[in-house]
mmCIF entry with sequence, helices, sheets and N, C-alpha, C, O atoms, coordinates in Angstrom:
data_MODEL
# 
_entry.id   MODEL 
# 
_entity.id                         1 
_entity.type                       polymer 
_entity.pdbx_number_of_molecules   1 
# 
_entity_poly.entity_id                      1 
_entity_poly.type                           'polypeptide(L)' 
_entity_poly.nstd_linkage                   no 
_entity_poly.nstd_monomer                   no 
_entity_poly.pdbx_seq_one_letter_code       MDSYKPYSNTLTPVEQERLKKMYDVAEGEDKKILERVLRKYGAYKLEL 
_entity_poly.pdbx_seq_one_letter_code_can   MDSYKPYSNTLTPVEQERLKKMYDVAEGEDKKILERVLRKYGAYKLEL 
_entity_poly.pdbx_strand_id                 A 
# 
loop_
_entity_poly_seq.entity_id 
_entity_poly_seq.num 
_entity_poly_seq.mon_id 
_entity_poly_seq.hetero 
1 1  MET n 
1 2  ASP n 
1 3  SER n 
1 4  TYR n 
1 5  LYS n 
1 6  PRO n 
1 7  TYR n 
1 8  SER n 
1 9  ASN n 
1 10 THR n 
1 11 LEU n 
1 12 THR n 
1 13 PRO n 
1 14 VAL n 
1 15 GLU n 
1 16 GLN n 
1 17 GLU n 
1 18 ARG n 
1 19 LEU n 
1 20 LYS n 
1 21 LYS n 
1 22 MET n 
1 23 TYR n 
1 24 ASP n 
1 25 VAL n 
1 26 ALA n 
1 27 GLU n 
1 28 GLY n 
1 29 GLU n 
1 30 ASP n 
1 31 LYS n 
1 32 LYS n 
1 33 ILE n 
1 34 LEU n 
1 35 GLU n 
1 36 ARG n 
1 37 VAL n 
1 38 LEU n 
1 39 ARG n 
1 40 LYS n 
1 41 TYR n 
1 42 GLY n 
1 43 ALA n 
1 44 TYR n 
1 45 LYS n 
1 46 LEU n 
1 47 GLU n 
1 48 LEU n 
# 
_struct_asym.id          A 
_struct_asym.entity_id   1 
# 
loop_
_struct_conf.conf_type_id 
_struct_conf.id 
_struct_conf.pdbx_PDB_helix_id 
_struct_conf.beg_label_comp_id 
_struct_conf.beg_label_asym_id 
_struct_conf.beg_label_seq_id 
_struct_conf.pdbx_beg_PDB_ins_code 
_struct_conf.end_label_comp_id 
_struct_conf.end_label_asym_id 
_struct_conf.end_label_seq_id 
_struct_conf.pdbx_end_PDB_ins_code 
_struct_conf.beg_auth_comp_id 
_struct_conf.beg_auth_asym_id 
_struct_conf.beg_auth_seq_id 
_struct_conf.end_auth_comp_id 
_struct_conf.end_auth_asym_id 
_struct_conf.end_auth_seq_id 
_struct_conf.pdbx_PDB_helix_class 
_struct_conf.details 
_struct_conf.pdbx_PDB_helix_length 
HELX_P HELX_P1 AA1 PRO A 13 ? VAL A 25 ? PRO A 13 VAL A 25 1 ? 13 
HELX_P HELX_P2 AA2 GLY A 28 ? TYR A 41 ? GLY A 28 TYR A 41 1 ? 14 
# 
_struct_conf_type.id          HELX_P 
_struct_conf_type.criteria    ? 
_struct_conf_type.reference   ? 
# 
loop_
_atom_site.group_PDB 
_atom_site.id 
_atom_site.type_symbol 
_atom_site.label_atom_id 
_atom_site.label_alt_id 
_atom_site.label_comp_id 
_atom_site.label_asym_id 
_atom_site.label_entity_id 
_atom_site.label_seq_id 
_atom_site.pdbx_PDB_ins_code 
_atom_site.Cartn_x 
_atom_site.Cartn_y 
_atom_site.Cartn_z 
_atom_site.occupancy 
_atom_site.B_iso_or_equiv 
_atom_site.pdbx_formal_charge 
_atom_site.auth_seq_id 
_atom_site.auth_comp_id 
_atom_site.auth_asym_id 
_atom_site.auth_atom_id 
_atom_site.pdbx_PDB_model_num 
ATOM 1   N N  . MET A 1 1  ? -22.059 93.982 67.004 1.00 0.00 ? 1  MET A N  1 
ATOM 2   C CA . MET A 1 1  ? -23.307 93.741 67.720 1.00 0.00 ? 1  MET A CA 1 
ATOM 3   C C  . MET A 1 1  ? -23.263 92.340 68.340 1.00 0.00 ? 1  MET A C  1 
ATOM 4   O O  . MET A 1 1  ? -23.946 91.429 67.872 1.00 0.00 ? 1  MET A O  1 
ATOM 5   N N  . ASP A 1 2  ? -22.476 92.177 69.368 1.00 0.00 ? 2  ASP A N  1 
ATOM 6   C CA . ASP A 1 2  ? -22.265 90.882 69.996 1.00 0.00 ? 2  ASP A CA 1 
ATOM 7   C C  . ASP A 1 2  ? -23.485 90.339 70.718 1.00 0.00 ? 2  ASP A C  1 
ATOM 8   O O  . ASP A 1 2  ? -23.592 89.127 70.909 1.00 0.00 ? 2  ASP A O  1 
ATOM 9   N N  . SER A 1 3  ? -24.398 91.192 71.118 1.00 0.00 ? 3  SER A N  1 
ATOM 10  C CA . SER A 1 3  ? -25.560 90.722 71.865 1.00 0.00 ? 3  SER A CA 1 
ATOM 11  C C  . SER A 1 3  ? -26.665 90.180 70.964 1.00 0.00 ? 3  SER A C  1 
ATOM 12  O O  . SER A 1 3  ? -27.634 89.607 71.464 1.00 0.00 ? 3  SER A O  1 
ATOM 13  N N  . TYR A 1 4  ? -26.544 90.345 69.669 1.00 0.00 ? 4  TYR A N  1 
ATOM 14  C CA . TYR A 1 4  ? -27.561 89.869 68.737 1.00 0.00 ? 4  TYR A CA 1 
ATOM 15  C C  . TYR A 1 4  ? -27.467 88.351 68.577 1.00 0.00 ? 4  TYR A C  1 
ATOM 16  O O  . TYR A 1 4  ? -26.427 87.824 68.184 1.00 0.00 ? 4  TYR A O  1 
ATOM 17  N N  . LYS A 1 5  ? -28.557 87.659 68.884 1.00 0.00 ? 5  LYS A N  1 
ATOM 18  C CA . LYS A 1 5  ? -28.602 86.202 68.766 1.00 0.00 ? 5  LYS A CA 1 
ATOM 19  C C  . LYS A 1 5  ? -29.884 85.831 68.028 1.00 0.00 ? 5  LYS A C  1 
ATOM 20  O O  . LYS A 1 5  ? -30.932 85.667 68.652 1.00 0.00 ? 5  LYS A O  1 
ATOM 21  N N  . PRO A 1 6  ? -29.811 85.701 66.723 1.00 0.00 ? 6  PRO A N  1 
ATOM 22  C CA . PRO A 1 6  ? -31.030 85.480 65.935 1.00 0.00 ? 6  PRO A CA 1 
ATOM 23  C C  . PRO A 1 6  ? -31.749 84.177 66.254 1.00 0.00 ? 6  PRO A C  1 
ATOM 24  O O  . PRO A 1 6  ? -32.937 84.051 65.958 1.00 0.00 ? 6  PRO A O  1 
ATOM 25  N N  . TYR A 1 7  ? -31.069 83.210 66.842 1.00 0.00 ? 7  TYR A N  1 
ATOM 26  C CA . TYR A 1 7  ? -31.710 81.924 67.129 1.00 0.00 ? 7  TYR A CA 1 
ATOM 27  C C  . TYR A 1 7  ? -31.952 81.711 68.618 1.00 0.00 ? 7  TYR A C  1 
ATOM 28  O O  . TYR A 1 7  ? -32.122 80.573 69.055 1.00 0.00 ? 7  TYR A O  1 
ATOM 29  N N  . SER A 1 8  ? -31.969 82.760 69.386 1.00 0.00 ? 8  SER A N  1 
ATOM 30  C CA . SER A 1 8  ? -32.134 82.619 70.830 1.00 0.00 ? 8  SER A CA 1 
ATOM 31  C C  . SER A 1 8  ? -33.533 82.161 71.213 1.00 0.00 ? 8  SER A C  1 
ATOM 32  O O  . SER A 1 8  ? -33.739 81.707 72.338 1.00 0.00 ? 8  SER A O  1 
ATOM 33  N N  . ASN A 1 9  ? -34.494 82.267 70.314 1.00 0.00 ? 9  ASN A N  1 
ATOM 34  C CA . ASN A 1 9  ? -35.847 81.836 70.644 1.00 0.00 ? 9  ASN A CA 1 
ATOM 35  C C  . ASN A 1 9  ? -36.177 80.483 70.012 1.00 0.00 ? 9  ASN A C  1 
ATOM 36  O O  . ASN A 1 9  ? -37.346 80.165 69.798 1.00 0.00 ? 9  ASN A O  1 
ATOM 37  N N  . THR A 1 10 ? -35.141 79.684 69.713 1.00 0.00 ? 10 THR A N  1 
ATOM 38  C CA . THR A 1 10 ? -35.357 78.353 69.171 1.00 0.00 ? 10 THR A CA 1 
ATOM 39  C C  . THR A 1 10 ? -35.034 77.312 70.235 1.00 0.00 ? 10 THR A C  1 
ATOM 40  O O  . THR A 1 10 ? -34.328 77.590 71.203 1.00 0.00 ? 10 THR A O  1 
ATOM 41  N N  . LEU A 1 11 ? -35.557 76.124 70.039 1.00 0.00 ? 11 LEU A N  1 
ATOM 42  C CA . LEU A 1 11 ? -35.329 75.044 70.990 1.00 0.00 ? 11 LEU A CA 1 
ATOM 43  C C  . LEU A 1 11 ? -33.968 74.403 70.760 1.00 0.00 ? 11 LEU A C  1 
ATOM 44  O O  . LEU A 1 11 ? -33.508 74.281 69.625 1.00 0.00 ? 11 LEU A O  1 
ATOM 45  N N  . THR A 1 12 ? -33.341 74.001 71.835 1.00 0.00 ? 12 THR A N  1 
ATOM 46  C CA . THR A 1 12 ? -32.118 73.212 71.709 1.00 0.00 ? 12 THR A CA 1 
ATOM 47  C C  . THR A 1 12 ? -32.530 71.813 71.250 1.00 0.00 ? 12 THR A C  1 
ATOM 48  O O  . THR A 1 12 ? -33.699 71.449 71.378 1.00 0.00 ? 12 THR A O  1 
ATOM 49  N N  . PRO A 1 13 ? -31.602 71.030 70.723 1.00 0.00 ? 13 PRO A N  1 
ATOM 50  C CA . PRO A 1 13 ? -31.952 69.662 70.320 1.00 0.00 ? 13 PRO A CA 1 
ATOM 51  C C  . PRO A 1 13 ? -32.539 68.841 71.471 1.00 0.00 ? 13 PRO A C  1 
ATOM 52  O O  . PRO A 1 13 ? -33.467 68.059 71.260 1.00 0.00 ? 13 PRO A O  1 
ATOM 53  N N  . VAL A 1 14 ? -32.014 69.009 72.668 1.00 0.00 ? 14 VAL A N  1 
ATOM 54  C CA . VAL A 1 14 ? -32.529 68.260 73.828 1.00 0.00 ? 14 VAL A CA 1 
ATOM 55  C C  . VAL A 1 14 ? -33.956 68.704 74.165 1.00 0.00 ? 14 VAL A C  1 
ATOM 56  O O  . VAL A 1 14 ? -34.825 67.869 74.417 1.00 0.00 ? 14 VAL A O  1 
ATOM 57  N N  . GLU A 1 15 ? -34.188 69.998 74.169 1.00 0.00 ? 15 GLU A N  1 
ATOM 58  C CA . GLU A 1 15 ? -35.539 70.504 74.442 1.00 0.00 ? 15 GLU A CA 1 
ATOM 59  C C  . GLU A 1 15 ? -36.528 69.990 73.401 1.00 0.00 ? 15 GLU A C  1 
ATOM 60  O O  . GLU A 1 15 ? -37.634 69.563 73.731 1.00 0.00 ? 15 GLU A O  1 
ATOM 61  N N  . GLN A 1 16 ? -36.112 70.039 72.155 1.00 0.00 ? 16 GLN A N  1 
ATOM 62  C CA . GLN A 1 16 ? -36.992 69.583 71.082 1.00 0.00 ? 16 GLN A CA 1 
ATOM 63  C C  . GLN A 1 16 ? -37.298 68.092 71.217 1.00 0.00 ? 16 GLN A C  1 
ATOM 64  O O  . GLN A 1 16 ? -38.440 67.671 71.030 1.00 0.00 ? 16 GLN A O  1 
ATOM 65  N N  . GLU A 1 17 ? -36.295 67.309 71.534 1.00 0.00 ? 17 GLU A N  1 
ATOM 66  C CA . GLU A 1 17 ? -36.477 65.865 71.701 1.00 0.00 ? 17 GLU A CA 1 
ATOM 67  C C  . GLU A 1 17 ? -37.457 65.563 72.830 1.00 0.00 ? 17 GLU A C  1 
ATOM 68  O O  . GLU A 1 17 ? -38.350 64.730 72.678 1.00 0.00 ? 17 GLU A O  1 
ATOM 69  N N  . ARG A 1 18 ? -37.288 66.244 73.959 1.00 0.00 ? 18 ARG A N  1 
ATOM 70  C CA . ARG A 1 18 ? -38.171 66.004 75.108 1.00 0.00 ? 18 ARG A CA 1 
ATOM 71  C C  . ARG A 1 18 ? -39.607 66.427 74.814 1.00 0.00 ? 18 ARG A C  1 
ATOM 72  O O  . ARG A 1 18 ? -40.553 65.716 75.155 1.00 0.00 ? 18 ARG A O  1 
ATOM 73  N N  . LEU A 1 19 ? -39.763 67.588 74.181 1.00 0.00 ? 19 LEU A N  1 
ATOM 74  C CA . LEU A 1 19 ? -41.109 68.048 73.844 1.00 0.00 ? 19 LEU A CA 1 
ATOM 75  C C  . LEU A 1 19 ? -41.762 67.133 72.819 1.00 0.00 ? 19 LEU A C  1 
ATOM 76  O O  . LEU A 1 19 ? -42.973 66.917 72.864 1.00 0.00 ? 19 LEU A O  1 
ATOM 77  N N  . LYS A 1 20 ? -40.972 66.594 71.895 1.00 0.00 ? 20 LYS A N  1 
ATOM 78  C CA . LYS A 1 20 ? -41.518 65.659 70.900 1.00 0.00 ? 20 LYS A CA 1 
ATOM 79  C C  . LYS A 1 20 ? -41.999 64.389 71.581 1.00 0.00 ? 20 LYS A C  1 
ATOM 80  O O  . LYS A 1 20 ? -43.041 63.852 71.208 1.00 0.00 ? 20 LYS A O  1 
ATOM 81  N N  . LYS A 1 21 ? -41.260 63.895 72.577 1.00 0.00 ? 21 LYS A N  1 
ATOM 82  C CA . LYS A 1 21 ? -41.687 62.711 73.328 1.00 0.00 ? 21 LYS A CA 1 
ATOM 83  C C  . LYS A 1 21 ? -42.993 62.993 74.067 1.00 0.00 ? 21 LYS A C  1 
ATOM 84  O O  . LYS A 1 21 ? -43.893 62.154 74.100 1.00 0.00 ? 21 LYS A O  1 
ATOM 85  N N  . MET A 1 22 ? -43.084 64.176 74.655 1.00 0.00 ? 22 MET A N  1 
ATOM 86  C CA . MET A 1 22 ? -44.315 64.563 75.352 1.00 0.00 ? 22 MET A CA 1 
ATOM 87  C C  . MET A 1 22 ? -45.466 64.666 74.356 1.00 0.00 ? 22 MET A C  1 
ATOM 88  O O  . MET A 1 22 ? -46.585 64.241 74.646 1.00 0.00 ? 22 MET A O  1 
ATOM 89  N N  . TYR A 1 23 ? -45.189 65.231 73.182 1.00 0.00 ? 23 TYR A N  1 
ATOM 90  C CA . TYR A 1 23 ? -46.199 65.368 72.140 1.00 0.00 ? 23 TYR A CA 1 
ATOM 91  C C  . TYR A 1 23 ? -46.727 63.997 71.714 1.00 0.00 ? 23 TYR A C  1 
ATOM 92  O O  . TYR A 1 23 ? -47.932 63.828 71.523 1.00 0.00 ? 23 TYR A O  1 
ATOM 93  N N  . ASP A 1 24 ? -45.837 63.030 71.565 1.00 0.00 ? 24 ASP A N  1 
ATOM 94  C CA . ASP A 1 24 ? -46.223 61.700 71.107 1.00 0.00 ? 24 ASP A CA 1 
ATOM 95  C C  . ASP A 1 24 ? -47.223 61.011 72.037 1.00 0.00 ? 24 ASP A C  1 
ATOM 96  O O  . ASP A 1 24 ? -48.044 60.221 71.573 1.00 0.00 ? 24 ASP A O  1 
ATOM 97  N N  . VAL A 1 25 ? -47.168 61.295 73.329 1.00 0.00 ? 25 VAL A N  1 
ATOM 98  C CA . VAL A 1 25 ? -48.084 60.650 74.275 1.00 0.00 ? 25 VAL A CA 1 
ATOM 99  C C  . VAL A 1 25 ? -49.227 61.557 74.731 1.00 0.00 ? 25 VAL A C  1 
ATOM 100 O O  . VAL A 1 25 ? -50.153 61.104 75.403 1.00 0.00 ? 25 VAL A O  1 
ATOM 101 N N  . ALA A 1 26 ? -49.160 62.826 74.369 1.00 0.00 ? 26 ALA A N  1 
ATOM 102 C CA . ALA A 1 26 ? -50.195 63.777 74.799 1.00 0.00 ? 26 ALA A CA 1 
ATOM 103 C C  . ALA A 1 26 ? -51.494 63.550 74.035 1.00 0.00 ? 26 ALA A C  1 
ATOM 104 O O  . ALA A 1 26 ? -51.520 62.914 72.981 1.00 0.00 ? 26 ALA A O  1 
ATOM 105 N N  . GLU A 1 27 ? -52.572 64.093 74.603 1.00 0.00 ? 27 GLU A N  1 
ATOM 106 C CA . GLU A 1 27 ? -53.885 63.997 73.979 1.00 0.00 ? 27 GLU A CA 1 
ATOM 107 C C  . GLU A 1 27 ? -54.599 65.334 74.085 1.00 0.00 ? 27 GLU A C  1 
ATOM 108 O O  . GLU A 1 27 ? -54.278 66.165 74.935 1.00 0.00 ? 27 GLU A O  1 
ATOM 109 N N  . GLY A 1 28 ? -55.561 65.522 73.216 1.00 0.00 ? 28 GLY A N  1 
ATOM 110 C CA . GLY A 1 28 ? -56.440 66.686 73.289 1.00 0.00 ? 28 GLY A CA 1 
ATOM 111 C C  . GLY A 1 28 ? -55.727 68.020 73.196 1.00 0.00 ? 28 GLY A C  1 
ATOM 112 O O  . GLY A 1 28 ? -54.850 68.224 72.357 1.00 0.00 ? 28 GLY A O  1 
ATOM 113 N N  . GLU A 1 29 ? -56.127 68.927 74.085 1.00 0.00 ? 29 GLU A N  1 
ATOM 114 C CA . GLU A 1 29 ? -55.601 70.291 74.083 1.00 0.00 ? 29 GLU A CA 1 
ATOM 115 C C  . GLU A 1 29 ? -54.100 70.328 74.359 1.00 0.00 ? 29 GLU A C  1 
ATOM 116 O O  . GLU A 1 29 ? -53.386 71.161 73.800 1.00 0.00 ? 29 GLU A O  1 
ATOM 117 N N  . ASP A 1 30 ? -53.617 69.426 75.222 1.00 0.00 ? 30 ASP A N  1 
ATOM 118 C CA . ASP A 1 30 ? -52.179 69.369 75.507 1.00 0.00 ? 30 ASP A CA 1 
ATOM 119 C C  . ASP A 1 30 ? -51.389 69.089 74.235 1.00 0.00 ? 30 ASP A C  1 
ATOM 120 O O  . ASP A 1 30 ? -50.346 69.701 74.004 1.00 0.00 ? 30 ASP A O  1 
ATOM 121 N N  . LYS A 1 31 ? -51.876 68.174 73.416 1.00 0.00 ? 31 LYS A N  1 
ATOM 122 C CA . LYS A 1 31 ? -51.186 67.830 72.168 1.00 0.00 ? 31 LYS A CA 1 
ATOM 123 C C  . LYS A 1 31 ? -51.186 69.023 71.216 1.00 0.00 ? 31 LYS A C  1 
ATOM 124 O O  . LYS A 1 31 ? -50.186 69.275 70.545 1.00 0.00 ? 31 LYS A O  1 
ATOM 125 N N  . LYS A 1 32 ? -52.290 69.755 71.150 1.00 0.00 ? 32 LYS A N  1 
ATOM 126 C CA . LYS A 1 32 ? -52.377 70.928 70.280 1.00 0.00 ? 32 LYS A CA 1 
ATOM 127 C C  . LYS A 1 32 ? -51.381 72.001 70.710 1.00 0.00 ? 32 LYS A C  1 
ATOM 128 O O  . LYS A 1 32 ? -50.721 72.614 69.871 1.00 0.00 ? 32 LYS A O  1 
ATOM 129 N N  . ILE A 1 33 ? -51.276 72.221 72.005 1.00 0.00 ? 33 ILE A N  1 
ATOM 130 C CA . ILE A 1 33 ? -50.347 73.236 72.525 1.00 0.00 ? 33 ILE A CA 1 
ATOM 131 C C  . ILE A 1 33 ? -48.899 72.831 72.245 1.00 0.00 ? 33 ILE A C  1 
ATOM 132 O O  . ILE A 1 33 ? -48.100 73.655 71.799 1.00 0.00 ? 33 ILE A O  1 
ATOM 133 N N  . LEU A 1 34 ? -48.560 71.579 72.501 1.00 0.00 ? 34 LEU A N  1 
ATOM 134 C CA . LEU A 1 34 ? -47.200 71.108 72.232 1.00 0.00 ? 34 LEU A CA 1 
ATOM 135 C C  . LEU A 1 34 ? -46.879 71.205 70.740 1.00 0.00 ? 34 LEU A C  1 
ATOM 136 O O  . LEU A 1 34 ? -45.753 71.540 70.371 1.00 0.00 ? 34 LEU A O  1 
ATOM 137 N N  . GLU A 1 35 ? -47.845 70.919 69.894 1.00 0.00 ? 35 GLU A N  1 
ATOM 138 C CA . GLU A 1 35 ? -47.619 71.041 68.456 1.00 0.00 ? 35 GLU A CA 1 
ATOM 139 C C  . GLU A 1 35 ? -47.309 72.481 68.073 1.00 0.00 ? 35 GLU A C  1 
ATOM 140 O O  . GLU A 1 35 ? -46.405 72.733 67.277 1.00 0.00 ? 35 GLU A O  1 
ATOM 141 N N  . ARG A 1 36 ? -48.053 73.425 68.636 1.00 0.00 ? 36 ARG A N  1 
ATOM 142 C CA . ARG A 1 36 ? -47.803 74.841 68.334 1.00 0.00 ? 36 ARG A CA 1 
ATOM 143 C C  . ARG A 1 36 ? -46.406 75.262 68.777 1.00 0.00 ? 36 ARG A C  1 
ATOM 144 O O  . ARG A 1 36 ? -45.709 75.970 68.050 1.00 0.00 ? 36 ARG A O  1 
ATOM 145 N N  . VAL A 1 37 ? -45.998 74.830 69.963 1.00 0.00 ? 37 VAL A N  1 
ATOM 146 C CA . VAL A 1 37 ? -44.667 75.176 70.475 1.00 0.00 ? 37 VAL A CA 1 
ATOM 147 C C  . VAL A 1 37 ? -43.587 74.580 69.572 1.00 0.00 ? 37 VAL A C  1 
ATOM 148 O O  . VAL A 1 37 ? -42.629 75.263 69.209 1.00 0.00 ? 37 VAL A O  1 
ATOM 149 N N  . LEU A 1 38 ? -43.743 73.309 69.212 1.00 0.00 ? 38 LEU A N  1 
ATOM 150 C CA . LEU A 1 38 ? -42.748 72.650 68.362 1.00 0.00 ? 38 LEU A CA 1 
ATOM 151 C C  . LEU A 1 38 ? -42.684 73.277 66.978 1.00 0.00 ? 38 LEU A C  1 
ATOM 152 O O  . LEU A 1 38 ? -41.599 73.420 66.414 1.00 0.00 ? 38 LEU A O  1 
ATOM 153 N N  . ARG A 1 39 ? -43.814 73.646 66.433 1.00 0.00 ? 39 ARG A N  1 
ATOM 154 C CA . ARG A 1 39 ? -43.816 74.261 65.096 1.00 0.00 ? 39 ARG A CA 1 
ATOM 155 C C  . ARG A 1 39 ? -43.230 75.679 65.141 1.00 0.00 ? 39 ARG A C  1 
ATOM 156 O O  . ARG A 1 39 ? -42.548 76.102 64.208 1.00 0.00 ? 39 ARG A O  1 
ATOM 157 N N  . LYS A 1 40 ? -43.495 76.399 66.219 1.00 0.00 ? 40 LYS A N  1 
ATOM 158 C CA . LYS A 1 40 ? -43.016 77.772 66.317 1.00 0.00 ? 40 LYS A CA 1 
ATOM 159 C C  . LYS A 1 40 ? -41.525 77.848 66.640 1.00 0.00 ? 40 LYS A C  1 
ATOM 160 O O  . LYS A 1 40 ? -40.814 78.691 66.093 1.00 0.00 ? 40 LYS A O  1 
ATOM 161 N N  . TYR A 1 41 ? -41.051 76.973 67.523 1.00 0.00 ? 41 TYR A N  1 
ATOM 162 C CA . TYR A 1 41 ? -39.675 77.075 68.006 1.00 0.00 ? 41 TYR A CA 1 
ATOM 163 C C  . TYR A 1 41 ? -38.783 75.901 67.631 1.00 0.00 ? 41 TYR A C  1 
ATOM 164 O O  . TYR A 1 41 ? -37.576 75.952 67.866 1.00 0.00 ? 41 TYR A O  1 
ATOM 165 N N  . GLY A 1 42 ? -39.342 74.852 67.057 1.00 0.00 ? 42 GLY A N  1 
ATOM 166 C CA . GLY A 1 42 ? -38.566 73.670 66.702 1.00 0.00 ? 42 GLY A CA 1 
ATOM 167 C C  . GLY A 1 42 ? -37.872 73.814 65.355 1.00 0.00 ? 42 GLY A C  1 
ATOM 168 O O  . GLY A 1 42 ? -37.945 74.853 64.699 1.00 0.00 ? 42 GLY A O  1 
ATOM 169 N N  . ALA A 1 43 ? -37.204 72.751 64.971 1.00 0.00 ? 43 ALA A N  1 
ATOM 170 C CA . ALA A 1 43 ? -36.498 72.735 63.692 1.00 0.00 ? 43 ALA A CA 1 
ATOM 171 C C  . ALA A 1 43 ? -37.485 72.906 62.536 1.00 0.00 ? 43 ALA A C  1 
ATOM 172 O O  . ALA A 1 43 ? -38.635 72.473 62.615 1.00 0.00 ? 43 ALA A O  1 
ATOM 173 N N  . TYR A 1 44 ? -37.029 73.525 61.496 1.00 0.00 ? 44 TYR A N  1 
ATOM 174 C CA . TYR A 1 44 ? -37.872 73.851 60.348 1.00 0.00 ? 44 TYR A CA 1 
ATOM 175 C C  . TYR A 1 44 ? -38.529 72.608 59.733 1.00 0.00 ? 44 TYR A C  1 
ATOM 176 O O  . TYR A 1 44 ? -39.698 72.654 59.352 1.00 0.00 ? 44 TYR A O  1 
ATOM 177 N N  . LYS A 1 45 ? -37.793 71.513 59.637 1.00 0.00 ? 45 LYS A N  1 
ATOM 178 C CA . LYS A 1 45 ? -38.320 70.311 58.982 1.00 0.00 ? 45 LYS A CA 1 
ATOM 179 C C  . LYS A 1 45 ? -38.735 69.225 59.976 1.00 0.00 ? 45 LYS A C  1 
ATOM 180 O O  . LYS A 1 45 ? -38.733 68.044 59.628 1.00 0.00 ? 45 LYS A O  1 
ATOM 181 N N  . LEU A 1 46 ? -39.081 69.598 61.179 1.00 0.00 ? 46 LEU A N  1 
ATOM 182 C CA . LEU A 1 46 ? -39.511 68.637 62.194 1.00 0.00 ? 46 LEU A CA 1 
ATOM 183 C C  . LEU A 1 46 ? -40.809 67.981 61.762 1.00 0.00 ? 46 LEU A C  1 
ATOM 184 O O  . LEU A 1 46 ? -41.772 68.661 61.408 1.00 0.00 ? 46 LEU A O  1 
ATOM 185 N N  . GLU A 1 47 ? -40.829 66.651 61.793 1.00 0.00 ? 47 GLU A N  1 
ATOM 186 C CA . GLU A 1 47 ? -42.042 65.917 61.453 1.00 0.00 ? 47 GLU A CA 1 
ATOM 187 C C  . GLU A 1 47 ? -42.763 65.527 62.728 1.00 0.00 ? 47 GLU A C  1 
ATOM 188 O O  . GLU A 1 47 ? -42.173 64.964 63.650 1.00 0.00 ? 47 GLU A O  1 
ATOM 189 N N  . LEU A 1 48 ? -44.055 65.837 62.763 1.00 0.00 ? 48 LEU A N  1 
ATOM 190 C CA . LEU A 1 48 ? -44.873 65.477 63.924 1.00 0.00 ? 48 LEU A CA 1 
ATOM 191 C C  . LEU A 1 48 ? -45.843 64.379 63.552 1.00 0.00 ? 48 LEU A C  1 
ATOM 192 O O  . LEU A 1 48 ? -46.623 63.933 64.394 1.00 0.00 ? 48 LEU A O  1 
# 
């Protein structure tokens, strides 16, 4: 089953880093949305 990629819906390290930087400066609803994305698709032990 070569097409099976269990981690295809996770963020790459670069994507995660950029979104974390955006999260750090975001406010209000934008910050909440970025947090949800990072928690859902980011590394398991990512600290926000």
